[in-house]
mmCIF file of C-alpha atoms in Angstrom:
data_model
loop_
_atom_site.group_PDB
_atom_site.id
_atom_site.type_symbol
_atom_site.label_atom_id
_atom_site.label_comp_id
_atom_site.label_asym_id
_atom_site.label_seq_id
_atom_site.Cartn_x
_atom_site.Cartn_y
_atom_site.Cartn_z
ATOM 1 C CA MET E 1 9.126 -0.759 4.069
ATOM 2 C CA PHE E 2 11.917 0.227 1.669
ATOM 3 C CA HIS E 3 14.567 -1.695 3.595
ATOM 4 C CA LEU E 4 12.392 -4.823 3.441
ATOM 5 C CA VAL E 5 11.944 -4.506 -0.318
ATOM 6 C CA PHE E 6 15.680 -3.953 -0.684
ATOM 7 C CA ALA E 7 16.380 -7.040 1.434
ATOM 8 C CA TYR E 8 14.049 -9.106 -0.715
ATOM 9 C CA PHE E 9 15.612 -8.085 -4.008
ATOM 10 C CA SER E 10 19.068 -8.549 -2.534
ATOM 11 C CA HIS E 11 18.085 -12.158 -1.983
ATOM 12 C CA LEU E 12 16.998 -12.365 -5.613
ATOM 13 C CA ILE E 13 20.323 -11.041 -6.851
ATOM 14 C CA LYS E 14 22.195 -13.599 -4.792
ATOM 15 C CA SER E 15 19.950 -16.447 -5.973
ATOM 16 C CA PHE E 16 19.800 -18.469 -9.126
ATOM 17 C CA HIS E 17 16.654 -17.962 -11.152
ATOM 18 C CA LEU E 18 14.156 -20.763 -10.701
ATOM 19 C CA HIS E 19 14.757 -22.180 -14.163
ATOM 20 C CA GLY E 20 18.476 -22.382 -13.437
ATOM 21 C CA ILE E 21 17.857 -24.821 -10.606
ATOM 22 C CA HIS E 22 17.027 -28.419 -11.414
ATOM 23 C CA SER E 23 14.118 -29.131 -9.092
ATOM 24 C CA PRO E 24 11.250 -30.785 -10.976
ATOM 25 C CA PHE E 25 9.015 -30.488 -7.903
ATOM 26 C CA ILE E 26 9.402 -26.708 -7.623
ATOM 27 C CA PHE E 27 9.368 -26.240 -11.390
ATOM 28 C CA GLN E 28 6.005 -28.000 -11.676
ATOM 29 C CA LEU E 29 4.652 -26.138 -8.646
ATOM 30 C CA GLU E 30 5.515 -22.819 -10.260
ATOM 31 C CA LYS E 31 4.175 -23.762 -13.677
ATOM 32 C CA LYS E 32 0.963 -25.573 -12.718
ATOM 33 C CA CYS E 33 -0.033 -23.778 -9.526
ATOM 34 C CA LEU E 34 1.765 -20.586 -8.539
ATOM 35 C CA ARG E 35 1.614 -19.032 -12.016
ATOM 36 C CA ASP E 36 -1.638 -20.634 -13.137
ATOM 37 C CA ASP E 37 -3.617 -17.640 -14.405
ATOM 38 C CA SER E 38 -6.581 -19.585 -15.763
ATOM 39 C CA VAL E 39 -9.951 -18.467 -14.425
ATOM 40 C CA LYS E 40 -11.540 -21.036 -12.115
ATOM 41 C CA GLU E 41 -15.300 -21.262 -11.913
ATOM 42 C CA ASP E 42 -15.098 -21.142 -8.102
ATOM 43 C CA TYR E 43 -13.360 -17.760 -8.178
ATOM 44 C CA GLU E 44 -16.809 -16.202 -8.504
ATOM 45 C CA LEU E 45 -17.782 -17.789 -5.161
ATOM 46 C CA LEU E 46 -14.640 -16.361 -3.595
ATOM 47 C CA SER E 47 -15.489 -12.896 -4.912
ATOM 48 C CA ARG E 48 -19.055 -13.067 -3.611
ATOM 49 C CA PHE E 49 -17.848 -14.073 -0.161
ATOM 50 C CA ARG E 50 -15.475 -11.114 -0.082
ATOM 51 C CA GLU E 51 -18.182 -8.748 -1.296
ATOM 52 C CA SER E 52 -20.540 -9.860 1.466
ATOM 53 C CA GLY E 53 -17.951 -8.747 4.023
ATOM 54 C CA ALA E 54 -17.308 -5.482 2.208
ATOM 55 C CA ALA E 55 -21.034 -4.707 2.348
ATOM 56 C CA SER E 56 -21.271 -5.209 6.112
ATOM 57 C CA ASN E 57 -21.836 -2.198 8.368
ATOM 58 C CA LEU E 58 -20.959 -4.093 11.531
ATOM 59 C CA ILE E 59 -18.329 -2.834 13.951
ATOM 60 C CA LEU E 60 -16.396 -5.517 15.804
ATOM 61 C CA ASN E 61 -14.418 -5.211 19.018
ATOM 62 C CA ILE E 62 -11.048 -6.806 18.378
ATOM 63 C CA GLU E 63 -8.945 -8.697 20.898
ATOM 64 C CA ASP E 64 -5.520 -8.420 19.317
ATOM 65 C CA HIS E 65 -3.163 -11.137 20.573
ATOM 66 C CA GLY E 66 -0.449 -10.332 18.063
ATOM 67 C CA ALA E 67 1.888 -7.502 17.136
ATOM 68 C CA GLY E 68 -0.870 -4.930 16.839
ATOM 69 C CA SER E 69 -2.080 -2.920 13.864
ATOM 70 C CA ARG E 70 -0.294 -0.279 11.817
ATOM 71 C CA VAL E 71 -3.626 1.052 10.572
ATOM 72 C CA PHE E 72 -6.159 0.914 13.394
ATOM 73 C CA LYS E 73 -5.840 3.105 16.480
ATOM 74 C CA THR E 74 -8.641 1.466 18.483
ATOM 75 C CA ASN E 75 -9.978 -2.053 18.933
ATOM 76 C CA GLU E 76 -13.364 -1.108 17.442
ATOM 77 C CA ARG E 77 -13.123 -1.738 13.719
ATOM 78 C CA LYS E 78 -15.560 -1.836 10.815
ATOM 79 C CA VAL E 79 -15.792 -5.181 9.066
ATOM 80 C CA ALA E 80 -15.122 -3.546 5.684
ATOM 81 C CA LYS E 81 -11.903 -2.016 7.049
ATOM 82 C CA ILE E 82 -10.789 -5.325 8.545
ATOM 83 C CA LEU E 83 -11.394 -6.921 5.163
ATOM 84 C CA LYS E 84 -9.289 -4.280 3.437
ATOM 85 C CA HIS E 85 -6.341 -4.271 5.825
ATOM 86 C CA ASN E 86 -6.260 -7.626 7.624
ATOM 87 C CA CYS E 87 -7.590 -10.292 5.266
ATOM 88 C CA SER E 88 -5.927 -12.133 2.399
ATOM 89 C CA ASN E 89 -6.236 -10.122 -0.793
ATOM 90 C CA LYS E 90 -7.849 -11.462 -3.954
ATOM 91 C CA LYS E 91 -4.587 -12.721 -5.443
ATOM 92 C CA ASP E 92 -3.472 -14.565 -2.304
ATOM 93 C CA THR E 93 -6.947 -16.006 -1.719
ATOM 94 C CA GLN E 94 -6.966 -17.479 -5.200
ATOM 95 C CA LEU E 95 -3.463 -18.832 -4.641
ATOM 96 C CA LEU E 96 -4.538 -20.630 -1.457
ATOM 97 C CA TYR E 97 -7.426 -22.086 -3.438
ATOM 98 C CA ARG E 98 -4.975 -23.395 -6.065
ATOM 99 C CA LEU E 99 -2.517 -24.745 -3.496
ATOM 100 C CA CYS E 100 -5.225 -26.818 -1.807
ATOM 101 C CA ALA E 101 -6.352 -28.194 -5.170
ATOM 102 C CA TYR E 102 -2.824 -28.797 -6.485
ATOM 103 C CA PHE E 103 -1.709 -30.763 -3.441
ATOM 104 C CA GLU E 104 -5.116 -32.449 -3.054
ATOM 105 C CA VAL E 105 -5.134 -31.689 0.653
ATOM 106 C CA ASN E 106 -7.406 -33.535 3.064
ATOM 107 C CA HIS E 107 -6.444 -31.935 6.370
ATOM 108 C CA VAL E 108 -5.747 -28.201 6.721
ATOM 109 C CA LEU E 109 -4.873 -26.071 9.748
ATOM 110 C CA GLU E 110 -5.259 -22.305 9.577
ATOM 111 C CA LEU E 111 -3.862 -20.104 12.342
ATOM 112 C CA GLY E 112 -5.743 -16.825 11.952
ATOM 113 C CA THR E 113 -9.296 -17.051 10.610
ATOM 114 C CA SER E 114 -9.993 -13.313 10.616
ATOM 115 C CA LEU E 115 -13.216 -12.825 8.606
ATOM 116 C CA GLY E 116 -12.903 -16.259 7.016
ATOM 117 C CA VAL E 117 -11.913 -15.138 3.509
ATOM 118 C CA ALA E 118 -8.971 -17.530 3.167
ATOM 119 C CA THR E 119 -10.843 -20.190 5.145
ATOM 120 C CA HIS E 120 -13.698 -20.042 2.658
ATOM 121 C CA ALA E 121 -11.341 -20.277 -0.328
ATOM 122 C CA MET E 122 -9.613 -23.393 1.010
ATOM 123 C CA ALA E 123 -12.923 -25.015 1.957
ATOM 124 C CA VAL E 124 -14.407 -24.374 -1.497
ATOM 125 C CA SER E 125 -11.273 -25.692 -3.188
ATOM 126 C CA ARG E 126 -11.446 -29.021 -1.351
ATOM 127 C CA PRO E 127 -14.999 -29.720 -0.077
ATOM 128 C CA GLN E 128 -13.876 -33.224 0.956
ATOM 129 C CA ALA E 129 -11.114 -31.810 3.167
ATOM 130 C CA GLN E 130 -11.395 -30.984 6.862
ATOM 131 C CA ILE E 131 -10.356 -27.397 7.597
ATOM 132 C CA THR E 132 -9.499 -26.471 11.189
ATOM 133 C CA SER E 133 -9.250 -22.709 11.656
ATOM 134 C CA VAL E 134 -8.197 -20.877 14.832
ATOM 135 C CA GLU E 135 -9.177 -17.296 15.682
ATOM 136 C CA GLY E 136 -8.312 -15.546 18.946
ATOM 137 C CA SER E 137 -10.780 -12.649 18.846
ATOM 138 C CA PRO E 138 -14.310 -13.781 19.916
ATOM 139 C CA GLU E 139 -16.293 -11.224 17.907
ATOM 140 C CA VAL E 140 -14.243 -11.858 14.771
ATOM 141 C CA TYR E 141 -14.661 -15.597 15.331
ATOM 142 C CA GLY E 142 -18.427 -15.138 15.626
ATOM 143 C CA PHE E 143 -18.640 -13.067 12.444
ATOM 144 C CA ALA E 144 -16.564 -15.570 10.444
ATOM 145 C CA LYS E 145 -18.623 -18.497 11.722
ATOM 146 C CA LYS E 146 -21.867 -16.802 10.675
ATOM 147 C CA GLN E 147 -20.469 -15.925 7.243
ATOM 148 C CA LEU E 148 -19.323 -19.481 6.579
ATOM 149 C CA GLN E 149 -22.652 -20.922 7.707
ATOM 150 C CA GLU E 150 -24.590 -18.525 5.470
ATOM 151 C CA ASN E 151 -22.453 -19.661 2.534
ATOM 152 C CA ASN E 152 -23.177 -23.317 3.299
ATOM 153 C CA ILE E 153 -19.574 -24.178 4.173
ATOM 154 C CA GLN E 154 -19.737 -27.432 6.120
ATOM 155 C CA ASN E 155 -16.155 -28.696 6.147
ATOM 156 C CA VAL E 156 -14.686 -26.084 8.502
ATOM 157 C CA GLU E 157 -14.202 -26.432 12.266
ATOM 158 C CA LEU E 158 -13.758 -22.973 13.777
ATOM 159 C CA ILE E 159 -12.011 -22.737 17.135
ATOM 160 C CA CYS E 160 -11.899 -19.582 19.264
ATOM 161 C CA SER E 161 -8.459 -19.674 20.861
ATOM 162 C CA THR E 162 -5.061 -18.041 20.794
ATOM 163 C CA PHE E 163 -2.515 -19.853 18.640
ATOM 164 C CA LYS E 164 -0.396 -20.581 21.701
ATOM 165 C CA ASP E 165 -3.247 -22.166 23.634
ATOM 166 C CA PHE E 166 -4.451 -24.187 20.658
ATOM 167 C CA LEU E 167 -1.017 -25.607 19.884
ATOM 168 C CA SER E 168 -0.276 -26.381 23.533
ATOM 169 C CA GLN E 169 -3.631 -28.156 23.901
ATOM 170 C CA HIS E 170 -3.243 -30.140 20.696
ATOM 171 C CA LYS E 171 0.154 -31.704 21.077
ATOM 172 C CA GLU E 172 -1.026 -35.060 19.762
ATOM 173 C CA GLU E 173 0.544 -35.705 16.401
ATOM 174 C CA LYS E 174 -2.428 -35.056 14.134
ATOM 175 C CA LEU E 175 -0.899 -34.467 10.733
ATOM 176 C CA TYR E 176 -1.930 -31.739 8.304
ATOM 177 C CA ASP E 177 -1.308 -31.565 4.569
ATOM 178 C CA LEU E 178 -1.318 -27.763 4.576
ATOM 179 C CA ILE E 179 -0.855 -25.299 7.443
ATOM 180 C CA TYR E 180 -1.522 -21.612 6.864
ATOM 181 C CA VAL E 181 -0.078 -19.174 9.417
ATOM 182 C CA ASP E 182 -1.655 -15.721 9.107
ATOM 183 C CA GLY E 183 -1.526 -13.732 12.310
ATOM 184 C CA HIS E 184 0.479 -12.352 15.243
ATOM 185 C CA HIS E 185 3.303 -10.990 13.020
ATOM 186 C CA ASP E 186 5.888 -11.288 15.757
ATOM 187 C CA GLY E 187 9.169 -12.915 14.801
ATOM 188 C CA ASP E 188 9.853 -14.835 17.997
ATOM 189 C CA ALA E 189 6.239 -15.991 18.241
ATOM 190 C CA THR E 190 6.319 -17.138 14.610
ATOM 191 C CA ILE E 191 9.409 -19.241 15.268
ATOM 192 C CA THR E 192 7.741 -20.726 18.344
ATOM 193 C CA TYR E 193 4.625 -21.613 16.338
ATOM 194 C CA PHE E 194 6.793 -23.160 13.637
ATOM 195 C CA LYS E 195 8.529 -25.410 16.156
ATOM 196 C CA SER E 196 5.151 -26.520 17.522
ATOM 197 C CA ILE E 197 3.865 -27.116 13.991
ATOM 198 C CA LEU E 198 6.694 -29.553 13.266
ATOM 199 C CA ALA E 199 4.849 -32.228 15.257
ATOM 200 C CA HIS E 200 1.948 -31.926 12.794
ATOM 201 C CA VAL E 201 3.667 -32.213 9.412
ATOM 202 C CA HIS E 202 4.582 -35.156 7.215
ATOM 203 C CA ASN E 203 6.935 -35.561 4.292
ATOM 204 C CA ASP E 204 4.548 -33.947 1.806
ATOM 205 C CA SER E 205 3.125 -31.175 3.982
ATOM 206 C CA VAL E 206 3.366 -27.530 2.996
ATOM 207 C CA VAL E 207 3.400 -24.677 5.518
ATOM 208 C CA VAL E 208 2.399 -21.239 4.239
ATOM 209 C CA PHE E 209 3.528 -18.126 6.132
ATOM 210 C CA ASP E 210 1.841 -14.839 5.302
ATOM 211 C CA ASP E 211 3.500 -11.410 5.528
ATOM 212 C CA ILE E 212 7.098 -12.624 5.750
ATOM 213 C CA TYR E 213 8.278 -9.090 4.897
ATOM 214 C CA TRP E 214 5.801 -7.351 7.212
ATOM 215 C CA SER E 215 8.708 -6.236 9.402
ATOM 216 C CA SER E 216 12.431 -6.882 9.770
ATOM 217 C CA ASP E 217 11.509 -9.094 12.733
ATOM 218 C CA MET E 218 9.239 -11.261 10.574
ATOM 219 C CA THR E 219 11.881 -11.456 7.847
ATOM 220 C CA ARG E 220 14.445 -12.572 10.413
ATOM 221 C CA ALA E 221 12.055 -15.299 11.571
ATOM 222 C CA TRP E 222 11.417 -16.401 7.985
ATOM 223 C CA ASN E 223 15.134 -16.675 7.245
ATOM 224 C CA GLN E 224 15.676 -18.677 10.412
ATOM 225 C CA ILE E 225 12.838 -21.049 9.542
ATOM 226 C CA CYS E 226 14.257 -21.606 6.052
ATOM 227 C CA LYS E 227 17.527 -22.782 7.604
ATOM 228 C CA HIS E 228 15.893 -25.266 9.977
ATOM 229 C CA SER E 229 17.271 -28.783 9.599
ATOM 230 C CA LYS E 230 13.843 -30.271 8.816
ATOM 231 C CA VAL E 231 13.127 -27.789 6.024
ATOM 232 C CA THR E 232 14.296 -29.065 2.645
ATOM 233 C CA ALA E 233 12.823 -26.423 0.350
ATOM 234 C CA SER E 234 11.420 -22.937 0.760
ATOM 235 C CA VAL E 235 9.737 -20.699 -1.780
ATOM 236 C CA ASP E 236 9.790 -16.959 -1.153
ATOM 237 C CA CYS E 237 6.969 -15.179 -3.011
ATOM 238 C CA PHE E 238 7.518 -11.916 -1.116
ATOM 239 C CA ASP E 239 3.941 -11.614 0.181
ATOM 240 C CA PHE E 240 4.184 -15.063 1.690
ATOM 241 C CA GLY E 241 6.501 -18.057 1.935
ATOM 242 C CA LEU E 242 6.105 -21.784 1.426
ATOM 243 C CA ILE E 243 7.987 -24.390 3.447
ATOM 244 C CA PHE E 244 8.449 -28.049 2.452
ATOM 245 C CA PHE E 245 9.849 -31.080 4.260
ATOM 246 C CA ARG E 246 10.422 -33.533 1.401
ATOM 247 C CA LYS E 247 13.333 -35.764 2.380
ATOM 248 C CA GLU E 248 13.991 -36.649 -1.252
ATOM 249 C CA GLN E 249 15.048 -33.038 -1.888
ATOM 250 C CA SER E 250 18.189 -31.331 -0.654
ATOM 251 C CA GLN E 251 17.783 -28.052 1.226
ATOM 252 C CA GLU E 252 17.421 -25.158 -1.175
ATOM 253 C CA ARG E 253 15.768 -21.748 -1.274
ATOM 254 C CA PHE E 254 13.731 -20.502 -4.220
ATOM 255 C CA PHE E 255 12.473 -17.004 -5.018
ATOM 256 C CA ILE E 256 9.398 -16.570 -7.191
ATOM 257 C CA LYS E 257 7.904 -13.089 -7.461
ATOM 258 C CA LEU E 258 4.271 -13.438 -8.490
#
């Protein structure tokens, strides 16, 4: 992990500080969304949803289609442990909530439902939006679906599928305002997903990648994505990265440690 932290801060040293770069779009994003520390009323709903998972005694059999786990030695895992090690933490969940509200999203694609923690946050943030969430492990999919139903979440379509199969079966150019990629953690696979995602973005879309410093392989993929010709701005927040496609902005990389 040390070499990944070192790589991240090396990027920071080589970069201008955000306020030294004249990008009103990124400046406002940082000020009004990324660093918004005001307490939202809905945060209590997010906390309750997380607590309901933490209180579960269920054991789920996981079908892992990604890079595997650094924590779990078997595919039988307690829900509370999955929540602790594989779901978006409180800070990132609240950030996803704010991103959906800030960009006023109407169509969201999530690759990696897990227990539905991030799914729930995005759905609560924008009840008028349609959230499509893809999960490859049937028992995890079933648990998340039940949790969302019990919390009266009605604007989420859950799909049990691998990312690869979903993207290959949905090649029609349905456009999403926000795409959240949280799963697999394999560099080459992440780049492949990104290329498939390009058919589903518009000028004002944002793509969020989780765990960009999970491994040197994921960091390599992230750096390659940032250099793609269709990417005009990227924001590296260490835990995750944001990608933008705004043609009115020249290609530039930003680093904001939250």
